């Protein structure tokens, strides 16, 4: 087992290893004495892992309860969030108790947002069950839900108290779920470490998790509230979130980010922000992994949705510009320049 310590305003450990999920109660003991732990999970993960986790908690002396909601991005909304808060109140959780998020990105976002706002904030622990959640959503304290106007428009920064990543789980993920994580891992390769690509190709997921966590940890520690360098982690997301919304979330987050990376790379080169066009190489890499890299979307509609991007400040936005696979920089654009980049990215000028 390996351990990373994330030195944010509230420091916490990330544990990575094989077959850890059945020992979660023991991992909690050094952090929290026995108390009420409410497990928040979805209808898919519930049947796979909830009993193992709750049995371990009970055997370690914790009182447990569980809140369940339907799996899928469509649940990441105000109604589910409100239902979770009401359920926490009904269960009688206090500020000395604990939420345990068990699931993928949607569960991590919802449970973290609930933890950050219930009674103005209680502790929470994350046990991610997908590759994507392990290297992205579970780390860094960004929580949130979708509004009718767009993705992740409501949320708080609220750091977890512990993250436990069980690499055994990722060996049996369905391919479509695995691709969600591969998209995020590929993004990390583009922004920071080209060598990650070979480890993704070789299915060396424990190494991929460790390196992606290390990359994100360094950026989060340097910029906890995402005002500068941490924004590098959003490569492909400005366009990707728009694609998700336009598709009514039938295009998954990972698939949308894959498309978004290509469009943003192509647009950045066409706009003269970088001397190198990596969009062709990136398209080949993503096709190799099995992504749909088509870009048959209305660029004007994507731009309209991009105007809700949380990186926009005073009529400008920081865009992630890839100079090569493994090196990206931030460039500040005006909103008219953003519009042009998106139009060029979709070859619609």
Coordinates of C-alpha atoms in Angstrom, one line a residue:
X1 CA 0.0 0.0 0.0
X2 CA 1.2 3.5 -0.8
X3 CA 0.2 6.7 0.9
X4 CA 0.2 10.3 -0.3
X5 CA -0.5 13.3 2.0
X6 CA -2.2 16.2 0.4
X7 CA -1.1 19.4 2.2
X8 CA -4.1 21.6 1.7
X9 CA -5.8 23.9 4.3
X10 CA -7.1 20.6 5.8
X11 CA -4.4 18.0 5.1
X12 CA -5.5 14.4 4.4
X13 CA -4.0 11.1 3.3
X14 CA -4.7 9.1 0.1
X15 CA -4.2 5.4 0.4
X16 CA -3.6 3.3 -2.7
X17 CA -3.4 -0.5 -2.8
X18 CA -5.0 -3.8 -3.8
X19 CA -8.0 -5.1 -2.0
X20 CA -8.4 -2.3 0.5
X21 CA -12.1 -1.9 0.5
X22 CA -12.8 -4.7 3.0
X23 CA -10.5 -3.0 5.5
X24 CA -12.0 0.5 5.4
X25 CA -13.0 0.3 9.1
X26 CA -9.4 -0.2 10.1
X27 CA -8.2 2.6 7.9
X28 CA -10.7 5.0 9.6
X29 CA -9.7 4.3 13.1
X30 CA -6.5 6.4 13.1
X31 CA -8.5 9.3 11.8
X32 CA -11.9 9.0 13.6
X33 CA -12.8 7.1 16.7
X34 CA -16.0 5.0 16.4
X35 CA -19.0 7.2 15.7
X36 CA -21.9 7.3 13.3
X37 CA -20.8 6.8 9.6
X38 CA -23.4 7.4 6.9
X39 CA -22.5 5.7 3.7
X40 CA -23.8 7.6 0.6
X41 CA -23.8 5.5 -2.6
X42 CA -25.8 4.9 -5.8
X43 CA -28.0 2.0 -6.9
X44 CA -25.3 0.4 -9.0
X45 CA -22.4 0.5 -6.4
X46 CA -24.8 -0.4 -3.6
X47 CA -25.1 -4.0 -4.9
X48 CA -21.4 -4.4 -5.5
X49 CA -19.6 -2.9 -2.5
X50 CA -21.8 -1.4 0.1
X51 CA -22.2 -4.5 2.2
X52 CA -18.5 -5.1 2.3
X53 CA -17.8 -1.5 3.4
X54 CA -20.6 -1.5 6.0
X55 CA -19.6 -4.9 7.5
X56 CA -16.0 -3.6 7.9
X57 CA -17.3 -0.4 9.6
X58 CA -19.5 -2.4 12.0
X59 CA -16.7 -4.8 12.8
X60 CA -14.5 -1.8 13.7
X61 CA -17.1 -0.4 16.1
X62 CA -18.8 2.2 13.9
X63 CA -22.6 2.8 13.9
X64 CA -23.7 2.8 10.3
X65 CA -26.5 4.0 8.1
X66 CA -26.9 4.3 4.3
X67 CA -28.4 6.8 1.8
X68 CA -29.0 5.5 -1.7
X69 CA -29.9 7.3 -4.9
X70 CA -30.3 6.2 -8.6
X71 CA -27.0 5.9 -10.5
X72 CA -26.2 8.2 -13.3
X73 CA -25.4 11.9 -14.1
X74 CA -29.1 12.7 -14.2
X75 CA -29.1 12.3 -10.4
X76 CA -26.6 15.0 -9.9
X77 CA -29.2 17.7 -9.3
X78 CA -30.9 19.8 -6.7
X79 CA -33.6 17.2 -5.9
X80 CA -31.1 14.5 -5.1
X81 CA -28.9 16.9 -3.1
X82 CA -32.0 18.1 -1.1
X83 CA -33.1 14.5 -0.5
X84 CA -29.6 13.6 0.9
X85 CA -29.6 16.6 3.3
X86 CA -33.1 15.6 4.6
X87 CA -32.0 12.0 5.0
X88 CA -28.9 13.1 6.9
X89 CA -31.1 15.1 9.3
X90 CA -33.5 12.2 9.7
X91 CA -30.6 9.9 10.5
X92 CA -29.6 12.4 13.2
X93 CA -26.0 13.0 12.0
X94 CA -24.2 15.7 14.0
X95 CA -21.0 17.6 13.3
X96 CA -19.0 14.9 15.1
X97 CA -20.2 12.2 12.7
X98 CA -19.0 11.3 9.3
X99 CA -20.1 10.8 5.7
X100 CA -18.5 8.1 3.6
X101 CA -18.8 8.6 -0.2
X102 CA -18.8 5.2 -1.9
X103 CA -18.9 5.4 -5.7
X104 CA -17.8 7.1 -8.9
X105 CA -17.7 10.8 -9.8
X106 CA -21.4 11.5 -9.3
X107 CA -21.4 10.0 -5.8
X108 CA -18.2 11.8 -4.9
X109 CA -19.6 15.2 -6.1
X110 CA -23.0 14.8 -4.4
X111 CA -21.7 13.4 -1.1
X112 CA -18.9 16.0 -0.9
X113 CA -21.3 18.8 -1.5
X114 CA -23.7 17.5 1.2
X115 CA -20.8 17.1 3.6
X116 CA -19.6 20.6 2.9
X117 CA -23.0 22.2 3.5
X118 CA -24.9 20.0 6.0
X119 CA -24.7 21.8 9.4
X120 CA -22.2 24.1 7.6
X121 CA -19.8 21.3 7.1
X122 CA -19.0 17.8 8.5
X123 CA -16.2 15.5 7.8
X124 CA -16.3 13.0 4.9
X125 CA -14.2 10.1 3.6
X126 CA -14.1 9.0 -0.1
X127 CA -13.9 5.4 -1.3
X128 CA -13.9 5.9 -5.1
X129 CA -15.0 2.9 -7.1
X130 CA -14.0 4.0 -10.6
X131 CA -10.7 4.9 -12.1
X132 CA -12.0 8.4 -13.0
X133 CA -13.1 9.1 -9.5
X134 CA -9.8 7.9 -8.0
X135 CA -7.6 10.2 -10.1
X136 CA -10.0 13.1 -10.3
X137 CA -13.2 13.6 -8.4
X138 CA -12.2 12.1 -5.1
X139 CA -9.2 14.4 -4.8
X140 CA -8.9 18.2 -4.3
X141 CA -12.1 19.1 -2.6
X142 CA -14.2 20.3 -5.6
X143 CA -17.8 19.2 -5.0
X144 CA -21.0 20.1 -6.8
X145 CA -24.2 19.4 -8.7
X146 CA -25.6 20.4 -12.1
X147 CA -28.2 23.1 -12.6
X148 CA -30.5 23.5 -15.5
X149 CA -28.2 26.1 -16.8
X150 CA -25.1 23.9 -16.9
X151 CA -22.7 21.4 -15.3
X152 CA -21.3 21.8 -11.8
X153 CA -22.7 25.3 -11.3
X154 CA -23.4 24.8 -7.6
X155 CA -20.9 23.5 -5.2
X156 CA -18.2 24.2 -2.6
X157 CA -14.6 23.5 -2.0
X158 CA -14.6 21.0 0.9
X159 CA -11.6 18.8 1.4
X160 CA -12.1 15.1 2.4
X161 CA -10.5 13.7 5.6
X162 CA -9.3 10.5 3.9
X163 CA -9.4 8.9 0.4
X164 CA -9.0 5.1 0.0
X165 CA -8.3 3.8 -3.6
X166 CA -8.7 0.1 -4.1
X167 CA -7.0 -0.8 -7.4
X168 CA -8.6 -4.3 -7.4
X169 CA -11.9 -2.7 -8.2
X170 CA -10.7 -1.2 -11.5
X171 CA -9.7 -4.6 -12.9
X172 CA -13.3 -5.6 -13.4
X173 CA -14.8 -2.2 -14.6
X174 CA -17.0 -2.4 -17.7
X175 CA -15.2 -0.8 -20.7
X176 CA -17.4 2.2 -20.9
X177 CA -16.8 3.1 -17.3
X178 CA -13.1 2.4 -17.6
X179 CA -12.9 4.8 -20.6
X180 CA -14.1 7.6 -18.2
X181 CA -10.9 7.2 -16.2
X182 CA -8.7 6.8 -19.3
X183 CA -10.0 10.2 -20.6
X184 CA -8.8 11.8 -17.3
X185 CA -5.5 9.9 -17.3
X186 CA -4.9 10.9 -20.9
X187 CA -5.6 14.5 -19.9
X188 CA -2.9 14.2 -17.2
X189 CA -0.5 12.8 -19.8
X190 CA -1.1 15.8 -22.1
X191 CA -0.7 18.5 -19.4
X192 CA 2.2 17.0 -17.5
X193 CA 3.7 13.6 -18.4
X194 CA 3.7 12.0 -21.9
X195 CA 5.1 8.8 -20.5
X196 CA 1.8 8.0 -18.8
X197 CA 0.4 7.0 -22.2
X198 CA 2.4 3.8 -22.3
X199 CA 1.2 2.8 -18.8
X200 CA -2.4 3.4 -19.9
X201 CA -1.8 1.3 -23.0
X202 CA -0.4 -1.5 -20.8
X203 CA -3.3 -1.4 -18.3
X204 CA -0.9 -0.6 -15.5
X205 CA -3.6 1.2 -13.6
X206 CA -2.1 1.2 -10.1
X207 CA 0.9 3.2 -11.6
X208 CA -1.5 5.4 -13.5
X209 CA -3.5 6.1 -10.4
X210 CA -0.3 7.0 -8.4
X211 CA 1.1 9.3 -11.1
X212 CA -2.2 11.0 -11.8
X213 CA -2.7 11.5 -8.0
X214 CA 0.8 12.9 -7.7
X215 CA 0.2 15.4 -10.6
X216 CA -3.1 16.5 -9.2
X217 CA -1.8 16.7 -5.6
X218 CA 1.0 19.1 -6.7
X219 CA -1.4 21.4 -8.5
X220 CA -4.0 21.4 -5.7
X221 CA -1.4 22.2 -3.1
X222 CA -0.1 25.1 -5.2
X223 CA -3.6 26.4 -6.0
X224 CA -6.3 24.9 -3.7
X225 CA -9.2 27.1 -4.9
X226 CA -8.4 26.9 -8.6
X227 CA -7.4 30.5 -9.4
X228 CA -4.4 29.8 -11.5
X229 CA -2.2 26.6 -12.0
X230 CA -4.9 24.1 -10.9
X231 CA -6.9 25.2 -14.0
X232 CA -4.5 23.1 -16.1
X233 CA -6.6 20.1 -14.9
X234 CA -9.5 21.5 -16.8
X235 CA -8.0 20.9 -20.3
X236 CA -10.9 19.8 -22.5
X237 CA -13.5 20.6 -20.0
X238 CA -14.7 24.0 -21.2
X239 CA -15.8 22.4 -24.5
X240 CA -16.5 19.0 -22.9
X241 CA -19.0 20.3 -20.4
X242 CA -20.9 22.0 -23.2
X243 CA -21.0 18.8 -25.2
X244 CA -22.4 17.0 -22.1
X245 CA -25.1 19.6 -21.6
X246 CA -26.1 19.7 -25.3
X247 CA -26.5 15.9 -25.3
X248 CA -28.6 16.0 -22.2
X249 CA -25.8 14.0 -20.6
X250 CA -26.2 11.0 -23.0
X251 CA -22.5 11.7 -23.9
X252 CA -20.6 10.7 -20.8
X253 CA -18.1 13.0 -19.1
X254 CA -15.1 11.1 -20.3
X255 CA -16.2 10.9 -23.9
X256 CA -17.1 14.6 -23.8
X257 CA -13.7 15.6 -22.3
X258 CA -11.9 13.5 -25.0
X259 CA -13.8 15.5 -27.7
X260 CA -13.2 18.7 -25.8
X261 CA -9.4 18.1 -25.7
X262 CA -9.2 17.7 -29.5
X263 CA -11.4 20.8 -30.2
X264 CA -9.5 23.0 -27.7
X265 CA -6.1 21.9 -29.0
X266 CA -7.1 22.4 -32.6
X267 CA -8.6 25.8 -31.9
X268 CA -5.6 27.0 -29.9
X269 CA -3.3 26.2 -32.8
X270 CA -5.6 27.8 -35.4
X271 CA -5.8 30.9 -33.2
X272 CA -2.0 31.2 -33.1
X273 CA -1.7 30.5 -29.4
X274 CA 0.8 27.6 -29.9
X275 CA 3.3 26.8 -32.7
X276 CA 2.2 23.1 -32.6
X277 CA -1.0 21.4 -33.5
X278 CA -1.3 18.3 -31.4
X279 CA -4.9 17.7 -32.3
X280 CA -4.1 15.0 -34.9
X281 CA -1.8 13.1 -32.6
X282 CA -4.3 13.4 -29.7
X283 CA -7.1 12.1 -32.0
X284 CA -5.0 9.1 -32.9
X285 CA -4.3 8.4 -29.2
X286 CA -7.9 8.7 -28.2
X287 CA -9.1 6.5 -31.2
X288 CA -6.5 3.9 -30.1
X289 CA -8.1 3.8 -26.6
X290 CA -11.6 3.4 -28.2
X291 CA -13.1 6.9 -27.9
X292 CA -15.5 8.4 -30.4
X293 CA -13.7 11.5 -31.5
X294 CA -16.3 13.0 -33.9
X295 CA -17.1 16.7 -33.4
X296 CA -20.5 17.1 -35.1
X297 CA -21.8 19.8 -32.7
X298 CA -23.0 23.3 -33.1
X299 CA -20.0 25.4 -32.1
X300 CA -22.1 28.5 -31.4
X301 CA -24.2 26.5 -28.9
X302 CA -21.0 25.2 -27.3
X303 CA -19.7 28.8 -26.9
X304 CA -23.0 29.9 -25.3
X305 CA -22.7 27.2 -22.7
X306 CA -19.0 28.0 -22.3
X307 CA -20.0 31.4 -21.0
X308 CA -21.0 29.7 -17.8
X309 CA -17.5 28.4 -17.3
X310 CA -16.3 29.0 -13.7
X311 CA -12.9 30.1 -15.0
X312 CA -14.3 33.3 -16.5
X313 CA -13.2 36.5 -14.6
X314 CA -14.0 40.0 -15.7
X315 CA -14.8 39.1 -19.3
X316 CA -11.7 36.9 -19.7
X317 CA -11.0 33.2 -19.4
X318 CA -7.9 31.1 -18.9
X319 CA -7.6 28.5 -21.6
X320 CA -5.3 25.5 -21.4
X321 CA -3.0 25.5 -24.5
X322 CA -1.0 22.3 -25.3
X323 CA 2.4 23.0 -26.8
X324 CA 3.1 19.3 -27.0
X325 CA 1.9 16.0 -25.4
X326 CA 3.2 16.6 -21.9
X327 CA 3.4 20.4 -21.7
X328 CA 0.6 22.9 -21.4
X329 CA 0.3 26.5 -20.5
X330 CA -2.5 28.9 -19.5
X331 CA -3.4 31.7 -21.8
X332 CA -5.9 34.5 -21.0
X333 CA -8.4 35.1 -23.7
X334 CA -11.2 37.6 -24.1
X335 CA -14.7 36.2 -24.7
X336 CA -14.6 37.1 -28.4
X337 CA -11.3 35.2 -28.6
X338 CA -12.9 32.2 -26.8
X339 CA -15.7 32.2 -29.3
X340 CA -13.2 32.2 -32.2
X341 CA -11.2 29.4 -30.6
X342 CA -14.3 27.2 -30.2
X343 CA -15.4 27.9 -33.8
X344 CA -11.9 27.1 -35.1
X345 CA -11.8 23.9 -32.9
X346 CA -14.9 22.6 -34.7
X347 CA -13.8 23.9 -38.1
X348 CA -16.9 26.1 -38.3
X349 CA -15.2 29.3 -39.5

